[in-house]
């Protein structure tokens, strides 16, 4: 393969893309910090009076519905629409999709009105979104019903986006190619917000390199390979999180390119 | 004594209870992470459109008024009412009770309309709630006026709940039995949100084992014994917090059962 | 020089000032924790029904517009007005000033109606506020156009406050004296919210010692000297943050007084 994720990582680090997040209040700090460590510049404003001006000068917009409410949903739709008009790529993280009707209808409305460039969820959420079925309890995935490769391919084709389903193994598709990634560590499942953090890193890579299977894959792999290093430097979920931020910040091109476990299906 | 807190801990870890939090934006991330480390699955949604569906499938509901406002208070009352209808136990953390009239009236209204199964505050807050008097400045306790054992017994009896007052020494009562717990470490007082984190752990234990003096005591002890280990692995409040998460995650049955300092009064 | 910042630090630690923050949801937890580590007692309530009672008993009020919205702006103006009436010093952190019209107009309104005792921003924000020009992208500073010493002197004189501009080098002025501080570490720029954290430490020092060039300088220096120690105990931005909290908590009088790099211009 000719895929060199380090080229995309270098682009993030040199361009320092401004990544506008409208996100949840649980993991917002982790998203800001992982964004910096990955090479981006985060901004998290969600006031309707502020988002239009902010997103207009941003390189990417990350919409995360982890703790949605009507005020923030309105800001998401407004910012998303303006992002599209300005050619700013939009990443949607449909947190808890399928867990409640409010979440499901919010995701549906964002997809219909904003047409995100990237949709990235866990396997359960993406299973629900595909219509093939997924099991979501609270904001945790308990897996998808069908073949995950087919789930992301179907979502990508239907919505004209890059779709990614994360889990022990990750799948990314643009409706044509499907890529399977298998880096990472079990401790990622023991820290709140690692899924949100991946979306922020995707925001950095897409902001600097445009939306594609390669840029989304590189972002996920950079994060997951860093997690492998972080696990060695930690004693549990508490020390794992700071170690993960360190590892993303310190990740070398060689560690990324040689560490990636990626198969084109 | 026959009390084996490790049995209750094992139950949490095997059942992985979904613990719905409606909580403050200061310590929400710590609550989510300690909940995972203790063995639960946290969800923190607070939108009125979302809480009914979420709490209906949860194993416990934690209401924490640390940064209350009218929007969130309405969600708390709605979620609390639905929790009662579904038999989902409710834990109330009356943060800053007594510090301002708005906090006092909010707590009073939640107790009246939701009838929480567990009320857990610091000594100052519980002193105020009991009517015997407590000293609360901001969200910090400066102690209760009366005998804390009597304060928790009185609150438990009056409201038909399990009451817990935390501090250097912790007291738990169901209106009949009063238990005194004396594990922990001074560094807990130098980290924002350790009281909130205890409430989340209580949510896990009550979610898996039902509300009782034993389940609340086991939760508090698991947290405080972990703090003793964490203190040895840290250099101050900053490194103490990740070490505390690690310690809760790694706590063994033996460490819990042999470490507990508990007296039935 | 006769300036002994440790005297001011001791005063914070012995008085334990209650510092009321109305702040953003991104870095609020870090602000609470650094406030404790610096010697203060933080409270972060922002409900309009709660802020008047809380600020009346506080020693300082920190207003931070990082994630402003109309609800919170109203609370800021109300709390700020009450703080003035009660002689509680107000610290304004104009996060992202200049990045969007909403931020600029909010800062202008707070200054006009609250008359803060201290205004502390990064160089870009303070450059914009001074009218001499500054470059702000998102919430990051890309520097000021003019001489920063002149910028803070001008702002301090115009608004009758202590003005501070932070960056690689920090400047503080009361409109008469201008002080240049040059402690700190590059990793501060790789962690979200270090600027917010400085404002919280300033809140502690001003709460205990009153607003002056000396108290603001001592706060900034205590934070930045701690950062120098923290950098030695960390492997990147992730482990730097807990190490920074530890270092602020453990900072000795001797380390502060001997470590300070301060020039009166």
XYZ file of N, CA, C and O in Angstrom, chain B residues 77-223:
588
model
N -36.981 17.369 38.046
C -38.291 17.021 38.609
C -39.011 16.019 37.707
O -39.605 15.044 38.187
N -38.938 16.234 36.406
C -39.595 15.321 35.467
C -38.946 13.940 35.512
O -39.632 12.912 35.623
N -37.628 13.910 35.427
C -36.928 12.629 35.452
C -37.159 11.913 36.781
O -37.353 10.693 36.827
N -37.151 12.682 37.864
C -37.346 12.089 39.186
C -38.715 11.436 39.315
O -38.848 10.331 39.850
N -39.718 12.121 38.800
C -41.080 11.601 38.870
C -41.185 10.296 38.059
O -41.763 9.302 38.530
N -40.624 10.304 36.878
C -40.669 9.113 36.023
C -39.859 7.973 36.647
O -40.260 6.803 36.589
N -38.742 8.321 37.251
C -37.934 7.292 37.921
C -38.772 6.581 38.984
O -38.786 5.347 39.065
N -39.466 7.362 39.785
C -40.319 6.768 40.837
C -41.365 5.833 40.228
O -41.613 4.737 40.744
N -41.984 6.274 39.155
C -43.017 5.460 38.518
C -42.458 4.132 38.011
O -43.153 3.120 37.994
N -41.198 4.158 37.589
C -40.572 2.948 37.047
C -39.778 2.181 38.096
O -39.102 1.213 37.753
N -39.806 2.629 39.329
C -39.049 1.932 40.358
C -37.546 2.097 40.227
O -36.772 1.274 40.726
N -37.120 3.157 39.545
C -35.674 3.436 39.426
C -35.255 4.250 40.642
O -35.791 5.338 40.865
N -34.316 3.777 41.444
C -33.936 4.514 42.642
C -33.285 5.859 42.315
O -32.535 5.975 41.353
N -33.585 6.855 43.153
C -33.098 8.222 42.936
C -32.156 8.604 44.067
O -32.492 8.433 45.252
N -30.998 9.135 43.691
C -30.011 9.637 44.655
C -29.949 11.157 44.498
O -29.727 11.658 43.401
N -30.126 11.882 45.586
C -30.050 13.350 45.544
C -28.790 13.829 46.245
O -28.535 13.455 47.393
N -28.014 14.663 45.552
C -26.857 15.320 46.162
C -27.171 16.816 46.254
O -27.125 17.525 45.248
N -27.502 17.301 47.450
C -27.964 18.691 47.611
C -26.804 19.677 47.706
O -26.637 20.360 48.719
N -26.028 19.794 46.617
C -24.786 20.585 46.637
C -25.066 22.052 46.986
O -25.877 22.710 46.343
N -24.394 22.546 47.981
C -24.535 23.955 48.359
C -25.839 24.264 49.083
O -26.183 25.440 49.263
N -26.562 23.218 49.491
C -27.782 23.399 50.305
C -27.471 24.331 51.467
O -26.518 24.110 52.204
N -28.272 25.392 51.596
C -28.036 26.324 52.682
C -27.205 27.525 52.277
O -27.213 28.547 52.957
N -26.484 27.416 51.166
C -25.631 28.537 50.760
C -26.456 29.677 50.188
O -26.106 30.845 50.357
N -27.533 29.357 49.472
C -28.416 30.393 48.918
C -29.863 29.903 49.026
O -30.122 28.697 49.043
N -30.818 30.837 49.055
C -32.233 30.448 49.105
C -32.644 29.596 47.903
O -33.460 28.679 48.047
N -32.098 29.876 46.709
C -32.477 29.129 45.511
C -32.107 27.654 45.660
O -32.864 26.751 45.280
N -30.950 27.389 46.243
C -30.521 26.007 46.450
C -31.414 25.316 47.479
O -31.851 24.177 47.285
N -31.674 26.015 48.552
C -32.500 25.428 49.607
C -33.897 25.101 49.090
O -34.428 24.011 49.325
N -34.483 26.029 48.337
C -35.853 25.789 47.865
C -35.878 24.696 46.793
O -36.829 23.916 46.713
N -34.824 24.612 45.986
C -34.768 23.559 44.972
C -34.693 22.191 45.638
O -35.399 21.245 45.246
N -33.843 22.067 46.642
C -33.717 20.790 47.350
C -35.043 20.406 47.994
O -35.509 19.266 47.899
N -35.667 21.378 48.633
C -36.948 21.122 49.293
C -37.987 20.614 48.292
O -38.714 19.657 48.550
N -38.020 21.253 47.122
C -39.004 20.863 46.112
C -38.712 19.451 45.564
O -39.628 18.656 45.356
N -37.434 19.171 45.321
C -37.087 17.828 44.819
C -37.472 16.770 45.848
O -38.060 15.733 45.507
N -37.162 17.018 47.108
C -37.500 16.029 48.141
C -39.013 15.821 48.206
O -39.503 14.693 48.252
N -39.759 16.912 48.171
C -41.214 16.828 48.283
C -41.833 16.103 47.087
O -42.700 15.251 47.246
N -41.342 16.414 45.889
C -42.006 15.882 44.706
C -41.415 14.577 44.205
O -42.089 13.809 43.510
N -40.149 14.315 44.511
C -39.503 13.101 43.977
C -39.348 12.013 45.042
O -39.328 10.834 44.724
N -39.237 12.419 46.309
C -39.011 11.455 47.393
C -37.801 10.560 47.080
O -37.933 9.364 46.805
N -36.607 11.137 47.103
C -35.404 10.363 46.751
C -35.209 9.171 47.673
O -35.582 9.212 48.853
N -34.600 8.140 47.143
C -34.273 6.948 47.930
C -33.029 7.166 48.770
O -32.869 6.526 49.816
N -32.154 8.011 48.273
C -30.912 8.310 48.986
C -30.683 9.821 48.928
O -30.850 10.430 47.869
N -30.331 10.410 50.060
C -29.871 11.804 50.079
C -28.467 11.798 50.663
O -28.257 11.319 51.774
N -27.512 12.284 49.888
C -26.122 12.270 50.327
C -25.503 13.645 50.151
O -25.402 14.142 49.033
N -25.120 14.272 51.234
C -24.468 15.574 51.159
C -23.269 15.619 52.079
O -22.953 14.635 52.759
N -22.598 16.776 52.123
C -21.532 16.907 53.111
C -22.161 17.277 54.462
O -23.374 17.468 54.569
N -21.342 17.360 55.474
C -21.890 17.553 56.820
C -22.641 18.870 56.955
O -23.706 18.931 57.588
N -22.115 19.917 56.322
C -22.794 21.210 56.403
C -24.160 21.162 55.750
O -25.162 21.612 56.326
N -24.204 20.599 54.540
C -25.472 20.522 53.805
C -26.504 19.689 54.568
O -27.683 20.067 54.668
N -26.064 18.570 55.098
C -26.998 17.682 55.795
C -27.431 18.313 57.126
O -28.575 18.139 57.562
N -26.526 19.062 57.741
C -26.896 19.788 58.945
C -28.010 20.801 58.668
O -28.988 20.900 59.411
N -27.856 21.544 57.572
C -28.896 22.506 57.182
C -30.206 21.773 56.906
O -31.275 22.169 57.383
N -30.120 20.691 56.141
C -31.327 19.957 55.747
C -32.071 19.395 56.964
O -33.301 19.378 57.010
N -31.299 18.976 57.943
C -31.911 18.386 59.138
C -32.634 19.429 59.983
O -33.497 19.098 60.798
N -32.245 20.678 59.821
C -32.780 21.729 60.667
C -31.957 21.945 61.925
O -32.187 22.891 62.676
N -30.984 21.077 62.157
C -30.136 21.233 63.358
C -29.038 22.269 63.128
O -28.386 22.715 64.061
N -28.806 22.605 61.846
C -27.831 23.646 61.548
C -26.564 23.095 60.940
O -26.047 22.051 61.352
N -26.074 23.824 59.929
C -24.829 23.455 59.275
C -24.238 24.702 58.689
O -24.942 25.696 58.476
N -22.947 24.670 58.404
C -22.253 25.837 57.898
C -21.766 25.521 56.491
O -20.893 24.680 56.297
N -22.365 26.184 55.507
C -22.004 25.972 54.110
C -21.577 27.303 53.527
O -22.307 28.287 53.607
N -20.367 27.338 52.953
C -19.884 28.566 52.324
C -19.572 28.217 50.877
O -18.684 27.397 50.623
N -20.296 28.809 49.926
C -20.158 28.391 48.537
C -20.668 26.971 48.428
O -21.819 26.706 48.746
N -19.805 26.066 48.003
C -20.207 24.659 47.993
C -19.350 23.840 48.951
O -19.289 22.611 48.865
N -18.679 24.519 49.876
C -17.841 23.829 50.856
C -18.550 23.729 52.199
O -19.202 24.670 52.642
N -18.364 22.590 52.834
C -18.900 22.406 54.171
C -17.921 22.937 55.202
O -16.714 22.740 55.082
N -18.453 23.637 56.181
C -17.646 23.988 57.341
C -18.238 23.325 58.577
O -18.200 23.874 59.674
N -18.840 22.139 58.349
C -19.304 21.351 59.476
C -20.757 21.565 59.840
O -21.399 22.521 59.397
N -21.274 20.637 60.612
C -22.655 20.688 61.088
C -22.661 21.096 62.553
O -21.662 20.966 63.252
N -23.817 21.597 62.999
C -23.896 22.064 64.379
C -24.098 20.919 65.359
O -23.555 20.932 66.453
N -24.899 19.960 64.999
C -25.235 18.910 65.954
C -24.416 17.651 65.764
O -23.371 17.646 65.109
N -24.896 16.607 66.331
C -24.274 15.295 66.203
C -24.633 14.722 64.836
O -25.820 14.597 64.490
N -23.613 14.387 64.034
C -23.872 13.998 62.648
C -24.636 12.681 62.582
O -25.481 12.482 61.702
N -24.375 11.775 63.507
C -25.127 10.516 63.528
C -26.620 10.790 63.696
O -27.464 10.183 63.018
N -26.929 11.726 64.562
C -28.332 12.078 64.788
C -28.919 12.801 63.569
O -30.090 12.604 63.212
N -28.094 13.613 62.920
C -28.555 14.343 61.719
C -28.985 13.371 60.623
O -30.070 13.522 60.041
N -28.159 12.387 60.324
C -28.529 11.465 59.234
C -29.707 10.577 59.643
O -30.563 10.251 58.825
N -29.749 10.178 60.919
C -30.872 9.359 61.378
C -32.184 10.126 61.250
O -33.193 9.616 60.743
N -32.142 11.374 61.633
C -33.333 12.233 61.572
C -33.812 12.435 60.122
O -34.998 12.325 59.820
N -32.857 12.740 59.227
C -33.218 12.961 57.809
C -33.785 11.679 57.204
O -34.800 11.696 56.497
N -33.142 10.562 57.507
C -33.593 9.284 56.946
C -35.003 8.951 57.409
O -35.855 8.512 56.628
N -35.243 9.185 58.674
C -36.568 8.882 59.225
C -37.630 9.820 58.653
O -38.701 9.392 58.220
N -37.292 11.107 58.627
C -38.275 12.093 58.184
C -38.681 11.889 56.726
O -39.841 12.009 56.372
N -37.692 11.581 55.883
C -37.977 11.511 54.447
C -38.090 10.073 53.927
O -38.262 9.861 52.729
N -37.952 9.103 54.811
C -38.082 7.708 54.369
C -37.044 7.318 53.342
O -37.346 6.727 52.306
N -35.790 7.684 53.635
C -34.714 7.425 52.669
C -33.482 6.925 53.406
O -33.474 6.823 54.634
N -32.453 6.586 52.660
C -31.132 6.398 53.245
C -30.435 7.752 53.190
O -30.426 8.399 52.140
N -29.891 8.196 54.305
C -29.215 9.490 54.359
C -27.739 9.276 54.667
O -27.395 8.448 55.517
N -26.901 10.028 53.973
C -25.453 9.926 54.208
C -24.851 11.318 54.280
O -25.171 12.181 53.460
N -24.009 11.527 55.275
C -23.263 12.783 55.413
C -21.783 12.445 55.327
O -21.271 11.660 56.130
N -21.102 13.033 54.344
C -19.692 12.728 54.162
C -18.823 13.825 54.759
O -19.241 14.975 54.901
N -17.619 13.446 55.095
C -16.677 14.376 55.689
C -15.427 13.591 56.037
O -15.147 12.565 55.414
N -14.680 14.057 57.023
C -13.518 13.247 57.435
C -13.985 11.869 57.865
O -13.347 10.855 57.610
N -15.134 11.852 58.548
C -15.810 10.611 58.895
C -17.182 10.674 58.236
O -17.752 11.759 58.111
N -17.670 9.536 57.769
C -18.954 9.503 57.064
C -19.997 8.773 57.906
O -19.676 7.804 58.601
N -21.236 9.236 57.828
C -22.332 8.584 58.539
C -23.440 8.229 57.558
O -23.779 9.046 56.691
N -24.003 7.042 57.711
C -25.084 6.572 56.840
C -26.179 5.989 57.723
O -25.895 5.249 58.669
N -27.435 6.326 57.394
C -28.531 5.788 58.194
C -29.771 5.564 57.343
O -29.978 6.247 56.333
N -30.578 4.632 57.767
C -31.893 4.435 57.153
C -32.997 4.850 58.135
O -34.165 4.518 57.953
N -32.628 5.562 59.169
C -33.594 6.013 60.163
C -33.598 5.100 61.378
O -34.100 5.453 62.448
N -33.006 3.953 61.187
C -32.929 2.956 62.264
C -31.441 2.757 62.599
O -30.923 3.364 63.526
N -30.778 1.963 61.800
C -29.332 1.781 61.942
C -28.579 3.058 61.562
O -28.988 3.764 60.637
N -27.491 3.338 62.281
C -26.553 4.373 61.850
C -25.164 3.744 61.787
O -24.735 3.081 62.741
N -24.488 3.951 60.668
C -23.157 3.390 60.468
C -22.158 4.528 60.331
O -22.459 5.536 59.690
N -20.999 4.354 60.942
C -19.934 5.353 60.798
C -18.779 4.735 60.020
O -18.304 3.637 60.358
N -18.308 5.446 59.007
C -17.222 4.980 58.143
C -16.055 5.941 58.289
O -16.261 7.153 58.311
N -14.846 5.395 58.348
C -13.730 6.318 58.564
C -12.519 6.008 57.696
O -11.385 6.027 58.162
N -12.781 5.729 56.433
C -11.672 5.669 55.470
C -11.557 7.013 54.758
O -12.359 7.913 54.962
N -10.544 7.121 53.873
C -10.400 8.343 53.079
C -9.036 8.977 53.238
O -8.138 8.402 53.892
N -8.877 10.155 52.650
C -7.594 10.853 52.683
C -7.834 12.354 52.537
O -8.749 12.775 51.843
N -6.960 13.133 53.178
C -7.094 14.594 53.138
C -7.134 15.161 51.720
O -7.777 16.187 51.482
N -6.447 14.525 50.782
C -6.407 15.079 49.421
C -7.786 15.133 48.773
O -8.007 15.899 47.837
N -8.723 14.310 49.265
C -10.096 14.393 48.736
C -10.655 15.806 48.887
O -11.459 16.249 48.065
N -10.225 16.509 49.908
C -10.699 17.871 50.132
C -10.032 18.907 49.250
O -10.444 20.059 49.220
N -9.003 18.501 48.535
C -8.271 19.442 47.682
C -8.588 19.250 46.207
O -7.933 19.824 45.339
N -9.585 18.418 45.907
C -10.008 18.186 44.521
C -11.480 18.553 44.403
O -12.308 18.091 45.195
N -11.785 19.363 43.432
C -13.180 19.735 43.171
C -13.973 18.501 42.745
O -13.527 17.727 41.909
N -15.133 18.318 43.362
C -16.038 17.296 42.855
C -15.911 15.920 43.461
O -16.575 14.985 42.999
N -15.106 15.756 44.505
C -15.019 14.407 45.072
C -16.353 14.020 45.721
O -16.732 12.843 45.693
N -17.069 14.995 46.250
C -18.408 14.705 46.775
C -19.358 14.256 45.672
O -20.120 13.297 45.839
N -19.293 14.942 44.536
C -20.126 14.553 43.388
C -19.763 13.151 42.927
O -20.636 12.354 42.557
N -18.469 12.855 42.923
C -18.022 11.535 42.474
C -18.557 10.437 43.399
O -18.961 9.367 42.939
N -18.542 10.692 44.704
C -19.115 9.712 45.637
C -20.577 9.443 45.281
O -21.025 8.288 45.256
N -21.324 10.485 44.968
C -22.741 10.291 44.621
C -22.888 9.412 43.386
O -23.833 8.617 43.293
N -21.979 9.567 42.435
C -22.034 8.716 41.242
C -21.746 7.258 41.594
O -22.384 6.352 41.061
N -20.786 7.049 42.468
C -20.488 5.674 42.893
C -21.675 5.106 43.665
O -22.054 3.938 43.478
N -22.279 5.930 44.499
C -23.494 5.486 45.191
C -24.562 5.104 44.162
O -25.255 4.088 44.305
N -24.673 5.889 43.094
C -25.617 5.560 42.026
C -25.368 4.172 41.448
O -26.306 3.401 41.199
N -24.106 3.822 41.269
C -23.748 2.495 40.745
C -24.160 1.394 41.716
O -24.750 0.377 41.322
N -23.835 1.589 42.980
C -24.089 0.539 43.981
C -25.581 0.390 44.246
O -26.078 -0.730 44.421
N -26.284 1.504 44.291
C -27.730 1.446 44.504
C -28.427 0.911 43.249
O -29.404 0.170 43.339
N -27.891 1.270 42.090
C -28.462 0.760 40.844
C -28.355 -0.746 40.728
O -29.256 -1.414 40.219
N -27.266 -1.282 41.227
C -27.057 -2.731 41.118
C -27.628 -3.506 42.294
O -27.981 -4.685 42.154
N -27.703 -2.852 43.461
C -28.034 -3.592 44.681
C -29.253 -3.066 45.440
O -29.588 -3.598 46.499
N -29.862 -2.026 44.931
C -30.985 -1.420 45.641
C -30.501 -0.475 46.721
O -29.341 -0.520 47.142
N -31.396 0.428 47.192
C -31.001 1.403 48.201
C -31.035 0.785 49.601
O -32.059 0.245 50.017
N -29.934 0.879 50.287
C -29.855 0.371 51.663
C -28.633 0.981 52.315
O -27.761 1.530 51.630
N -28.577 0.910 53.623
C -27.383 1.378 54.331
C -26.152 0.625 53.832
O -25.085 1.208 53.645
N -26.319 -0.660 53.578
C -25.180 -1.459 53.119
C -24.681 -1.021 51.742
O -23.472 -0.893 51.526
N -25.577 -0.805 50.810
C -25.098 -0.460 49.463
C -24.477 0.942 49.451
O -23.453 1.165 48.801
N -25.080 1.872 50.187
C -24.505 3.222 50.248
C -23.154 3.192 50.977
O -22.187 3.830 50.551
N -23.087 2.434 52.045
C -21.824 2.315 52.790
C -20.739 1.674 51.937
O -19.583 2.109 51.962
N -21.104 0.640 51.219
C -20.109 -0.037 50.382
C -19.568 0.910 49.319
O -18.363 0.924 49.036
N -20.448 1.715 48.746
C -20.022 2.679 47.719
C -19.047 3.698 48.299
O -17.979 3.962 47.730
N -19.414 4.270 49.436
C -18.555 5.277 50.069
C -17.210 4.662 50.453
O -16.148 5.264 50.246
N -17.254 3.460 50.980
C -16.010 2.817 51.407
C -15.135 2.450 50.223
O -13.907 2.612 50.277
N -15.739 1.952 49.158
C -14.948 1.617 47.967
C -14.214 2.865 47.466
O -13.029 2.810 47.107
N -14.918 3.980 47.465
C -14.327 5.243 47.009
C -13.216 5.700 47.956
O -12.116 6.059 47.523
